[in-house]
Coordinates of C-alpha atoms in Angstrom, one line a residue:
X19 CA -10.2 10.7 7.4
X20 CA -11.1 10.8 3.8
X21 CA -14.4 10.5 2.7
X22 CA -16.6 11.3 -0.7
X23 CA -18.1 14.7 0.0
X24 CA -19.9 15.3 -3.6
X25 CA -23.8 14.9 -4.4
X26 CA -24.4 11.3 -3.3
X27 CA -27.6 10.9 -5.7
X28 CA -25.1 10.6 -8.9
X29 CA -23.7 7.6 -7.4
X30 CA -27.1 5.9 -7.1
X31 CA -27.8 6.9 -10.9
X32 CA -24.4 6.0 -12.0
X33 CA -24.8 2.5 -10.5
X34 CA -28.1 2.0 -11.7
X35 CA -29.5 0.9 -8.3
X36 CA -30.7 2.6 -5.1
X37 CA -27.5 2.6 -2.6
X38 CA -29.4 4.2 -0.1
X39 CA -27.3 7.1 0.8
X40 CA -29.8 9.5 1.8
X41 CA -32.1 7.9 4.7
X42 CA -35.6 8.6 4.6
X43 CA -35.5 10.8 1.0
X44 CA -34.4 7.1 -0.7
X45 CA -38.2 6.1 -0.1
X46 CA -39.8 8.9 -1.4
X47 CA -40.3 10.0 -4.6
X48 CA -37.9 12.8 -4.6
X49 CA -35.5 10.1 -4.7
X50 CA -32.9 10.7 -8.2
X51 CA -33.2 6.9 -9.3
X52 CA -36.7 6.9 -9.0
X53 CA -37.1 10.6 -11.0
X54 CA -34.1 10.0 -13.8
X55 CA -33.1 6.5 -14.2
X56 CA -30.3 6.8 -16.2
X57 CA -26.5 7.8 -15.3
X58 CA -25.8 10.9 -14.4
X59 CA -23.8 13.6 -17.1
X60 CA -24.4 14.9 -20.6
X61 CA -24.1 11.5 -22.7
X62 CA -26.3 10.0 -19.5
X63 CA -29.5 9.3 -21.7
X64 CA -27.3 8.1 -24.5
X65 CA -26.8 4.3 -25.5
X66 CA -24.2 3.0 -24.2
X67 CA -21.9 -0.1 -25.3
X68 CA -22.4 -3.8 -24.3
X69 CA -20.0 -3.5 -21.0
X70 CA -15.8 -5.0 -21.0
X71 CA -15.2 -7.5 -18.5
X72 CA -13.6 -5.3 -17.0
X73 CA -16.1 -2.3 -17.4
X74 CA -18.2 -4.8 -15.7
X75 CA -15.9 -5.7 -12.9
X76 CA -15.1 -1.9 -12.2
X77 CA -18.8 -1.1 -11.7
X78 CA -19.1 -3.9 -9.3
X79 CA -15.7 -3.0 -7.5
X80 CA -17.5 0.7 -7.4
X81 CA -20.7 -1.0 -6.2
X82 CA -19.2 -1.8 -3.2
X83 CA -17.1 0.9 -2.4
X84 CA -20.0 3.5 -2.6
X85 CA -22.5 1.2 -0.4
X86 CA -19.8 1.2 2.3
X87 CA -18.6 4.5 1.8
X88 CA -15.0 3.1 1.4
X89 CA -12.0 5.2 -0.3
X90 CA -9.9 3.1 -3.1
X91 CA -6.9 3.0 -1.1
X92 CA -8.7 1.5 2.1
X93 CA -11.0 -0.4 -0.1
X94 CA -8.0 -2.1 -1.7
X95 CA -6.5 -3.0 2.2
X96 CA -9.7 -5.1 2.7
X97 CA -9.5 -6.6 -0.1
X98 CA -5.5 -7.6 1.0
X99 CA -6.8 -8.8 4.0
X100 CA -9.5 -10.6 2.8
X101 CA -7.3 -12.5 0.1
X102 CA -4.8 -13.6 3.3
X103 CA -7.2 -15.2 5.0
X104 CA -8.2 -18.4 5.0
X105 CA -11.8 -19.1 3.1
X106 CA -13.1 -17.2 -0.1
X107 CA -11.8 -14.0 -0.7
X108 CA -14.7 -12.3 -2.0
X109 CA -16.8 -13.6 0.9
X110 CA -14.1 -12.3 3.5
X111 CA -14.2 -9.0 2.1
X112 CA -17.8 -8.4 2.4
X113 CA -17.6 -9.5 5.6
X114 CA -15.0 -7.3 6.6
X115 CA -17.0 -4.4 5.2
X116 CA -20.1 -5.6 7.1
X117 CA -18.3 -5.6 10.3
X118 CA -17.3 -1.8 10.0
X119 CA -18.8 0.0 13.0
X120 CA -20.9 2.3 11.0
X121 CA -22.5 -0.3 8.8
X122 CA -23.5 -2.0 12.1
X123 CA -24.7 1.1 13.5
X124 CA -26.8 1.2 10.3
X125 CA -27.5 -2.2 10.7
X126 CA -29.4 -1.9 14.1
X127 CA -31.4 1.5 13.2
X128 CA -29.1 3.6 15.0
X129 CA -29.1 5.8 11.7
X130 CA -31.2 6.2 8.7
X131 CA -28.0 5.5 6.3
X132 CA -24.8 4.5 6.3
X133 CA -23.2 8.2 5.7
X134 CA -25.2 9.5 8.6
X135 CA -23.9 6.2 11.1
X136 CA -20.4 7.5 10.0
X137 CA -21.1 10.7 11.1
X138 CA -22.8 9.8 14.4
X139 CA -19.8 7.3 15.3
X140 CA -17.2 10.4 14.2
X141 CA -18.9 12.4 16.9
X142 CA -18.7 10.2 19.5
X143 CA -22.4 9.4 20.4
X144 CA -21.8 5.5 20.9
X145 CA -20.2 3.0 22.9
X146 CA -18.9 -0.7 22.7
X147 CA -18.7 -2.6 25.9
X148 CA -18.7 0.9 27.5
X149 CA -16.1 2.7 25.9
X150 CA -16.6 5.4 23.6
X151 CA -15.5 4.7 19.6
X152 CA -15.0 7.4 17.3
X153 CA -13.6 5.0 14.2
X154 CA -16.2 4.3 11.9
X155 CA -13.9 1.7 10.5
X156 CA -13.7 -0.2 13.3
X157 CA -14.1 -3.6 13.1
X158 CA -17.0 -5.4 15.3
X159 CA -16.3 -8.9 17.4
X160 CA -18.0 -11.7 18.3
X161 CA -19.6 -10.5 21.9
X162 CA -19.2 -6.7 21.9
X163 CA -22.1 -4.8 23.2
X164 CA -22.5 -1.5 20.7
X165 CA -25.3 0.9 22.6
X166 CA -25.7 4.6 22.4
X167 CA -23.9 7.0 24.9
X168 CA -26.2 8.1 27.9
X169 CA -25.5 11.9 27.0
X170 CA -26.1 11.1 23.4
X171 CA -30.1 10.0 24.2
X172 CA -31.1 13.4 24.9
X173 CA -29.9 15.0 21.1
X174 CA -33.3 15.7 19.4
X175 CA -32.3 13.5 16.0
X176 CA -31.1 10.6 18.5
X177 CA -34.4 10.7 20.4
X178 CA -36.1 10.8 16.5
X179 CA -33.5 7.3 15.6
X180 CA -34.8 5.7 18.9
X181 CA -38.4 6.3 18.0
X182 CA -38.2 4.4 15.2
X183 CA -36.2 1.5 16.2
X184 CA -37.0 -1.7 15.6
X185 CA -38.7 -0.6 12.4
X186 CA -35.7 -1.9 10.2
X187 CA -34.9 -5.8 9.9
X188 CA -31.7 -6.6 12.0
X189 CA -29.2 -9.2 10.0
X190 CA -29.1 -12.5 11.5
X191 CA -25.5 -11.9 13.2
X192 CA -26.4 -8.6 15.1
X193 CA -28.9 -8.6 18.4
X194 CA -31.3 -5.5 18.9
X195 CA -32.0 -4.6 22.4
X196 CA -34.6 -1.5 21.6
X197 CA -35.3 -0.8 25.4
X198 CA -31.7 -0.6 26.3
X199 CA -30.7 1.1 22.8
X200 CA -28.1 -1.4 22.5
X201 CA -26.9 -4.3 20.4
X202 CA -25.1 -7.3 20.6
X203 CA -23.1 -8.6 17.8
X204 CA -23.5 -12.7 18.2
X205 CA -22.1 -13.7 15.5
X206 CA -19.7 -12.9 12.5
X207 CA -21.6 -12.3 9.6
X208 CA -21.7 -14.9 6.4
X209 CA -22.3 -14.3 3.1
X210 CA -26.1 -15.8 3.8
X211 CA -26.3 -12.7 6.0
X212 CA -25.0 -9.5 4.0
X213 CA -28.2 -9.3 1.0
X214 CA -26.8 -7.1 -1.4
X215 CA -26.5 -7.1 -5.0
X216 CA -23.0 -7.2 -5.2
X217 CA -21.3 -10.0 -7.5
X218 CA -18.3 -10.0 -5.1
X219 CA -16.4 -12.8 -7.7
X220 CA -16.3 -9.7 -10.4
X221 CA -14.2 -7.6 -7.7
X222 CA -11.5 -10.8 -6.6
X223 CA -11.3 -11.2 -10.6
X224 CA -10.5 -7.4 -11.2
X225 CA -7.9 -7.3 -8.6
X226 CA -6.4 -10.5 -9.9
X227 CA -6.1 -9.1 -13.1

């Protein structure tokens, strides 16, 4: 299972925008963004040139990848998926990516960022309709019940996550249950429903080129 393993604060700076990567640190203010707002390297500081279209539509294709914490070769097999399917392509990949398990872990407070969610799935601490999943990648239905394992409650940083839940807005498509530390997916999510900054016509336009 590939994933990025370098300093994730670059990728903030790089992009320009917090991404959230680091739980609770990205709302202090030993956050990178907030201490060195500019990208990250030795010409980082330096003025840069007005942006290609395509410079532009790379950034936003990296955008997107780094939120999600998506590889390029799996990234592009959303993107296939999305463009076969009926609709607008660039509205049925974010909703692919927002139906990942560990973004919907994320989603419903299970974990403080998305990197952590993929690491608690990995491990095996949660459960859909009352089997285990260990694939962050899975990809959430209409009806399933996601709830953390029974053993799982007891881990000190789990009991820390359930403290604290219900202190993070849950999307429109997703059901908390904070007593039963359980969700309910009850819809599939919509482009209404998935608020990021993410110009999604800039990625089907650089995979079109």
């Amino acid at each position: 299972m590939a994933r990025y393993t370098g300093p994730v604060c670059r990728l903030c700076r790089r992009e320009g925008m917090k991404l959230f990567l680091k739980g609770e640190r990205c709302y202090t203010g030993k956050c990178a963004i907030d201490r060195r707002a500019y990208a990250p390297g030795q010409h980082g500081q330096a003025r840069g040139k007005k942006p290609t279209d395509f410079g532009l539509q790379l950034r936003e294709k990296q955008k997107a990848r780094r939120i999600y914490g998506v590889m390029e070769k799996q990234f592009h097999s959303y993107f296939d998926e999305a463009a076969r399917r009926k609709g607008v392509t660039g509205e049925n990949l974010l909703s692919l990516l927002e139906r990942r398990l560990d973004n919907v872990i994320f989603q419903l407070g299970f974990a403080s960022s998305r990197p952590e969610a993929r690491q608690l799935v990995s491990h095996g601490h949660f459960t859909i309709n009352g089997k285990k999943v260990d694939i962050p990648s899975y990809s959430v239905r209409t009806g399933e019940v996601i709830a953390v394992k029974e053993g799982s409650k007891s881990s000190p940083r789990m009991k820390q996550l359930l403290e604290n839940l219900g202190s993070r807005t849950v999307p429109g498509w997703l059901s908390l249950d904070a007593n039963a530390a359980s969700g309910t997916v009850v819809a599939l999510p919509t482009r209404e429903d998935i608020q990021l900054p993410i110009q999604e016509h800039l990625i089907v336009e650089k995979y079109s080129r």
